[in-house]
Amino acid sequence: MISVRAFRLVGAAGLLAASGLDAVTGTAAPVPTQHRAVPSTKTRSHQSAAKQAKTSDNPSKIVAHSESIEVSGVRRAFTHLAAQHLADADTRLTGERLIERGVVDLRGMERVAPNLTIQSINGTASTNFYLRGVGFNDFTQNNMAPVLTYFDDVPFAYSTMANGLMFDLEDATVTPGPVGTKHGQTTTGGEVSFRTNGPTDQFHYGAREDIASYARSRSEAYISGPLARGLSFRLAGQVQKGGGWQTDPLNGAHLGDADLWALRGKLKWAPDSHTTVLLSAHVVQDDSELVGAVPIAKLIGKGPLPEVGWTQTEWNVRPQFADLIGRKRGIKPSEHDWFWGWDLHIDHDFGIAKISAISAFETEREGELSDQDATALSQADAYRTIDANVFTQELRLASAHPQDRLQWVVGAFYQRSFMNQRFFFDYTDYRPARGYMQATTFGMKQESVSEFGHLSYRLPKNVTLFAGLLHELDDRSITGLQSQIFGRETMNFHSEGTSVSQFAGQVGVSWQARDNLLVYYKMSRGFKPGGFTANNTQIQAQLDPFRPETVLTYELGFKSDPIANVLRLNGAAFYNDFHNQQILGTVLIPDFGPLSQLTNAPKSESWGFEGTIDLHPIRHLFLTQNFGWQRGNFQNFPTVNRAKTNAYYASHGVWKAIDDNFAGVDNGQPKLTLNGQVDWRQAISSRYGIEFGPDWSYRGAQAMTPGGTGFYRLPPYFLLGAHVTFRPSSDHWQITLYASNILNRHYYTSGGQATTNYFYIPGAPRYIGGRISCGF
């Protein structure tokens, strides 16, 4: 039994080690490179230091007042040591690091990983992903994304379903490139996966309160512990309020407040040492207001654009439109969303192999009002409802002993989804071209099944060969599409379907040249099914399905810790060879105008590199720098040139499609992305410590349309933040002061066109806040 005095010594030693000091001598604390990384006292379950001391596999002996104690509170300079021996370019982040960087939603992940872009669609909760230049802009969110979101090994077919779930996290991983031969669903761009904290065998509880500028508050709490022998639970939740920083210059009205709550519960049953059954369920309600757009250019018509300041935006919802969509008059652009679901994980170890079964069901009920012309006029006011559900089932059988030369996994994955959407548009003030209200309704059905396998074999001299293969059948259809112009006509369109049977795979080799150096090369083929454009349909041809996308990716990388616990260098170079890359193009509808339509670029390519530098040069200083650089171009992409088509209409008053081929044109993705953080960790006494430092991110310019220049190209931006954290050695609580966008830079996160205007979605101004958390 460890005494209270000993417990305090353990906590103090862990804090000193976190600052790079030996608990007794105050000198730099060496940590052998071959030992597994030891968790900090800041663990997800807030285990006591005494318990950690008993379970450590890398103890440090401390002698004080004739007491000898094993301490496992050592916080290594770098995390995820075991991953340094994996042949991948993944970015891995602890839940603690996400909190430090203020990453509380999907969009925030682009600030902590290279070559990753996650953009809000018109300021809404819906998002589009781009990773290594792979991605597309899908406003209707009814197609499979090239980059999938996972929570606890469950893929979310529609990224909006992940809204509100980023709390009580254990860790996050960004995986670039084709995936699917080891688990889940294949795709071309990669995945962003999150693992949430699980039930614990001892009682733990905690809470966090975050208050910042513009009356923003974020509250979290959890409780976890045993219920009976072999049975434990965890319950966690969050509430987000306020934070809106935009006003309407016409009337001073306020916009942008968050109004979200979420709850997650887990029940774990371990009937024996070989079997685990984990049932999880969650629910999210989001009534948050949107971020309003800023009109940048007048594309159609001669009226002036609103003059708005950096934190201003205009909007208006006509009473007639509010009555039509069934919402209260005077409503602001906002969400009215419900998400709920459950998943069941069953794992059993047979000794010679392990089996895992994952069943999941996710539901989305969305009502989303946006003002897409960003003016007080009703030229492009939109309201979207989505009723969707997805069932997935995965079964995996894998080798049981990680030390064996042969490692293998085989499995199957099944997905079935249903979706019904209805779009309402108010074009009343868009005259003379339209001047009416309109609704588009459609249904989606999708079903897919895949079988996958992956194996690796370790040869002599630490050389490992690996290969994987996947086959997938996918069938999807769009049904019952109707376009209704109120007071005029109703158009009904016949159903369309598309199906595909294709293979994906991977082959590669890795070499553990030294204990601290891994090099690897791999080739991966990925594909994703075709789909449909279902927004603002006017003619049957708009429902023609776009074709499946395939990519062959070549990747060469390395992972190294050249100076143990002082310097880590990881990097990878890649080349993507695309066929039929799915991309948002343009189609001209006679007497209507140009509309966005998902289509295929027959041939395109992208290439680049990415990497991470972790540096601990002196005892208190810890630095992380991610960098990504990528280029790409279309080798063959015939489409309508939207900019030239709009310009012709402005000059002649007649719609005429100006056809073009964007062969040789840059793919428009940000060429350079940088993000990083510096921490100074200092023990200020035997009982307390402090951490402080800046963080930063830079994003290069991004073309929002193929070949886009001028205002069609989103400007680059640089953001600077900082934090200071005070905590006791026990780490049962901590207090943080922080600031984001310290320089109060004016920047834009995405852009688009809605009928008459081209607009940008502005980023948040400077926030100054404080965060207090406790855990026991």
PDB file of C-alpha atoms in Angstrom, residues 314-421:
ATOM      1  CA  GLU A 314     -26.823  39.975 -44.309  1.00  0.00           C
ATOM      2  CA  TRP A 315     -29.718  37.538 -44.365  1.00  0.00           C
ATOM      3  CA  ASN A 316     -33.472  37.504 -44.565  1.00  0.00           C
ATOM      4  CA  VAL A 317     -36.224  34.897 -44.649  1.00  0.00           C
ATOM      5  CA  ARG A 318     -39.513  36.005 -46.134  1.00  0.00           C
ATOM      6  CA  PRO A 319     -42.593  35.058 -44.074  1.00  0.00           C
ATOM      7  CA  GLN A 320     -44.025  33.216 -47.067  1.00  0.00           C
ATOM      8  CA  PHE A 321     -40.916  31.048 -47.316  1.00  0.00           C
ATOM      9  CA  ALA A 322     -40.917  30.357 -43.567  1.00  0.00           C
ATOM     10  CA  ASP A 323     -44.555  29.259 -43.823  1.00  0.00           C
ATOM     11  CA  LEU A 324     -43.750  27.014 -46.785  1.00  0.00           C
ATOM     12  CA  ILE A 325     -40.965  25.148 -44.990  1.00  0.00           C
ATOM     13  CA  GLY A 326     -42.902  24.948 -41.724  1.00  0.00           C
ATOM     14  CA  ARG A 327     -40.525  27.032 -39.603  1.00  0.00           C
ATOM     15  CA  LYS A 328     -41.342  30.051 -37.454  1.00  0.00           C
ATOM     16  CA  ARG A 329     -41.248  33.468 -39.040  1.00  0.00           C
ATOM     17  CA  GLY A 330     -38.113  35.477 -38.323  1.00  0.00           C
ATOM     18  CA  ILE A 331     -35.964  32.342 -38.109  1.00  0.00           C
ATOM     19  CA  LYS A 332     -32.232  32.801 -38.583  1.00  0.00           C
ATOM     20  CA  PRO A 333     -30.037  30.635 -40.826  1.00  0.00           C
ATOM     21  CA  SER A 334     -29.577  27.598 -38.620  1.00  0.00           C
ATOM     22  CA  GLU A 335     -29.564  23.856 -38.136  1.00  0.00           C
ATOM     23  CA  HIS A 336     -32.341  21.751 -36.680  1.00  0.00           C
ATOM     24  CA  ASP A 337     -30.661  18.361 -36.585  1.00  0.00           C
ATOM     25  CA  TRP A 338     -30.987  15.107 -34.698  1.00  0.00           C
ATOM     26  CA  PHE A 339     -28.424  12.305 -34.939  1.00  0.00           C
ATOM     27  CA  TRP A 340     -28.570   9.057 -33.040  1.00  0.00           C
ATOM     28  CA  GLY A 341     -27.196   5.560 -33.350  1.00  0.00           C
ATOM     29  CA  TRP A 342     -25.760   2.496 -31.688  1.00  0.00           C
ATOM     30  CA  ASP A 343     -22.960   0.024 -32.292  1.00  0.00           C
ATOM     31  CA  LEU A 344     -22.168  -3.397 -30.882  1.00  0.00           C
ATOM     32  CA  HIS A 345     -18.594  -4.753 -30.766  1.00  0.00           C
ATOM     33  CA  ILE A 346     -17.961  -8.415 -29.968  1.00  0.00           C
ATOM     34  CA  ASP A 347     -14.360  -9.639 -29.697  1.00  0.00           C
ATOM     35  CA  HIS A 348     -13.105 -13.104 -28.833  1.00  0.00           C
ATOM     36  CA  ASP A 349      -9.586 -14.528 -28.683  1.00  0.00           C
ATOM     37  CA  PHE A 350      -9.434 -18.212 -29.660  1.00  0.00           C
ATOM     38  CA  GLY A 351      -5.726 -18.368 -28.933  1.00  0.00           C
ATOM     39  CA  ILE A 352      -4.776 -19.100 -32.534  1.00  0.00           C
ATOM     40  CA  ALA A 353      -6.896 -16.260 -33.967  1.00  0.00           C
ATOM     41  CA  LYS A 354      -9.070 -13.321 -32.909  1.00  0.00           C
ATOM     42  CA  ILE A 355     -12.536 -12.590 -34.219  1.00  0.00           C
ATOM     43  CA  SER A 356     -14.288  -9.217 -34.189  1.00  0.00           C
ATOM     44  CA  ALA A 357     -17.876  -8.424 -35.146  1.00  0.00           C
ATOM     45  CA  ILE A 358     -19.067  -4.810 -35.404  1.00  0.00           C
ATOM     46  CA  SER A 359     -22.738  -3.993 -35.980  1.00  0.00           C
ATOM     47  CA  ALA A 360     -23.869  -0.373 -36.221  1.00  0.00           C
ATOM     48  CA  PHE A 361     -26.941   1.698 -37.059  1.00  0.00           C
ATOM     49  CA  GLU A 362     -26.816   5.470 -37.598  1.00  0.00           C
ATOM     50  CA  THR A 363     -29.691   7.889 -38.147  1.00  0.00           C
ATOM     51  CA  GLU A 364     -29.771  11.464 -39.426  1.00  0.00           C
ATOM     52  CA  ARG A 365     -32.704  13.888 -39.245  1.00  0.00           C
ATOM     53  CA  GLU A 366     -31.597  17.234 -40.591  1.00  0.00           C
ATOM     54  CA  GLY A 367     -33.314  20.567 -41.205  1.00  0.00           C
ATOM     55  CA  GLU A 368     -30.906  23.221 -42.482  1.00  0.00           C
ATOM     56  CA  LEU A 369     -31.732  26.813 -43.448  1.00  0.00           C
ATOM     57  CA  SER A 370     -29.109  28.889 -45.268  1.00  0.00           C
ATOM     58  CA  ASP A 371     -29.055  32.257 -47.025  1.00  0.00           C
ATOM     59  CA  GLN A 372     -26.847  31.464 -49.986  1.00  0.00           C
ATOM     60  CA  ASP A 373     -26.822  34.866 -51.653  1.00  0.00           C
ATOM     61  CA  ALA A 374     -25.704  36.551 -48.387  1.00  0.00           C
ATOM     62  CA  THR A 375     -28.062  39.508 -48.857  1.00  0.00           C
ATOM     63  CA  ALA A 376     -31.404  40.687 -47.492  1.00  0.00           C
ATOM     64  CA  LEU A 377     -32.936  39.779 -50.853  1.00  0.00           C
ATOM     65  CA  SER A 378     -34.491  36.384 -51.515  1.00  0.00           C
ATOM     66  CA  GLN A 379     -32.357  35.352 -54.456  1.00  0.00           C
ATOM     67  CA  ALA A 380     -31.035  32.036 -53.113  1.00  0.00           C
ATOM     68  CA  ASP A 381     -32.524  31.222 -49.713  1.00  0.00           C
ATOM     69  CA  ALA A 382     -32.433  27.457 -49.166  1.00  0.00           C
ATOM     70  CA  TYR A 383     -33.906  24.970 -46.732  1.00  0.00           C
ATOM     71  CA  ARG A 384     -32.881  21.322 -46.792  1.00  0.00           C
ATOM     72  CA  THR A 385     -34.364  18.346 -44.955  1.00  0.00           C
ATOM     73  CA  ILE A 386     -32.654  14.957 -44.769  1.00  0.00           C
ATOM     74  CA  ASP A 387     -34.058  11.724 -43.394  1.00  0.00           C
ATOM     75  CA  ALA A 388     -31.369   9.041 -43.598  1.00  0.00           C
ATOM     76  CA  ASN A 389     -30.254   5.863 -41.896  1.00  0.00           C
ATOM     77  CA  VAL A 390     -27.317   3.517 -42.416  1.00  0.00           C
ATOM     78  CA  PHE A 391     -26.719  -0.042 -41.195  1.00  0.00           C
ATOM     79  CA  THR A 392     -23.240  -1.566 -41.322  1.00  0.00           C
ATOM     80  CA  GLN A 393     -21.910  -4.975 -40.384  1.00  0.00           C
ATOM     81  CA  GLU A 394     -18.255  -5.984 -40.288  1.00  0.00           C
ATOM     82  CA  LEU A 395     -16.708  -9.331 -39.455  1.00  0.00           C
ATOM     83  CA  ARG A 396     -12.929  -9.768 -39.103  1.00  0.00           C
ATOM     84  CA  LEU A 397     -10.704 -12.735 -38.290  1.00  0.00           C
ATOM     85  CA  ALA A 398      -7.071 -11.919 -37.543  1.00  0.00           C
ATOM     86  CA  SER A 399      -3.877 -13.488 -36.283  1.00  0.00           C
ATOM     87  CA  ALA A 400      -3.639 -13.530 -32.509  1.00  0.00           C
ATOM     88  CA  HIS A 401       0.078 -13.135 -31.805  1.00  0.00           C
ATOM     89  CA  PRO A 402       1.732  -9.866 -32.912  1.00  0.00           C
ATOM     90  CA  GLN A 403       5.213 -11.368 -32.505  1.00  0.00           C
ATOM     91  CA  ASP A 404       4.638 -14.000 -35.219  1.00  0.00           C
ATOM     92  CA  ARG A 405       6.401 -13.512 -38.529  1.00  0.00           C
ATOM     93  CA  LEU A 406       3.128 -13.995 -40.393  1.00  0.00           C
ATOM     94  CA  GLN A 407       0.366 -11.522 -39.654  1.00  0.00           C
ATOM     95  CA  TRP A 408      -2.995 -11.759 -41.409  1.00  0.00           C
ATOM     96  CA  VAL A 409      -6.560 -10.522 -41.375  1.00  0.00           C
ATOM     97  CA  VAL A 410      -9.582 -11.536 -43.462  1.00  0.00           C
ATOM     98  CA  GLY A 411     -13.067 -10.126 -43.273  1.00  0.00           C
ATOM     99  CA  ALA A 412     -16.249  -8.903 -44.873  1.00  0.00           C
ATOM    100  CA  PHE A 413     -18.156  -5.625 -44.731  1.00  0.00           C
ATOM    101  CA  TYR A 414     -21.804  -4.857 -45.517  1.00  0.00           C
ATOM    102  CA  GLN A 415     -23.574  -1.508 -45.758  1.00  0.00           C
ATOM    103  CA  ARG A 416     -27.160  -0.536 -46.500  1.00  0.00           C
ATOM    104  CA  SER A 417     -28.431   3.039 -46.516  1.00  0.00           C
ATOM    105  CA  PHE A 418     -31.641   4.920 -47.223  1.00  0.00           C
ATOM    106  CA  MET A 419     -32.011   8.663 -47.674  1.00  0.00           C
ATOM    107  CA  ASN A 420     -34.806  11.081 -48.485  1.00  0.00           C
ATOM    108  CA  GLN A 421     -34.036  14.745 -49.125  1.00  0.00           C
TER     109      GLN A 421
END
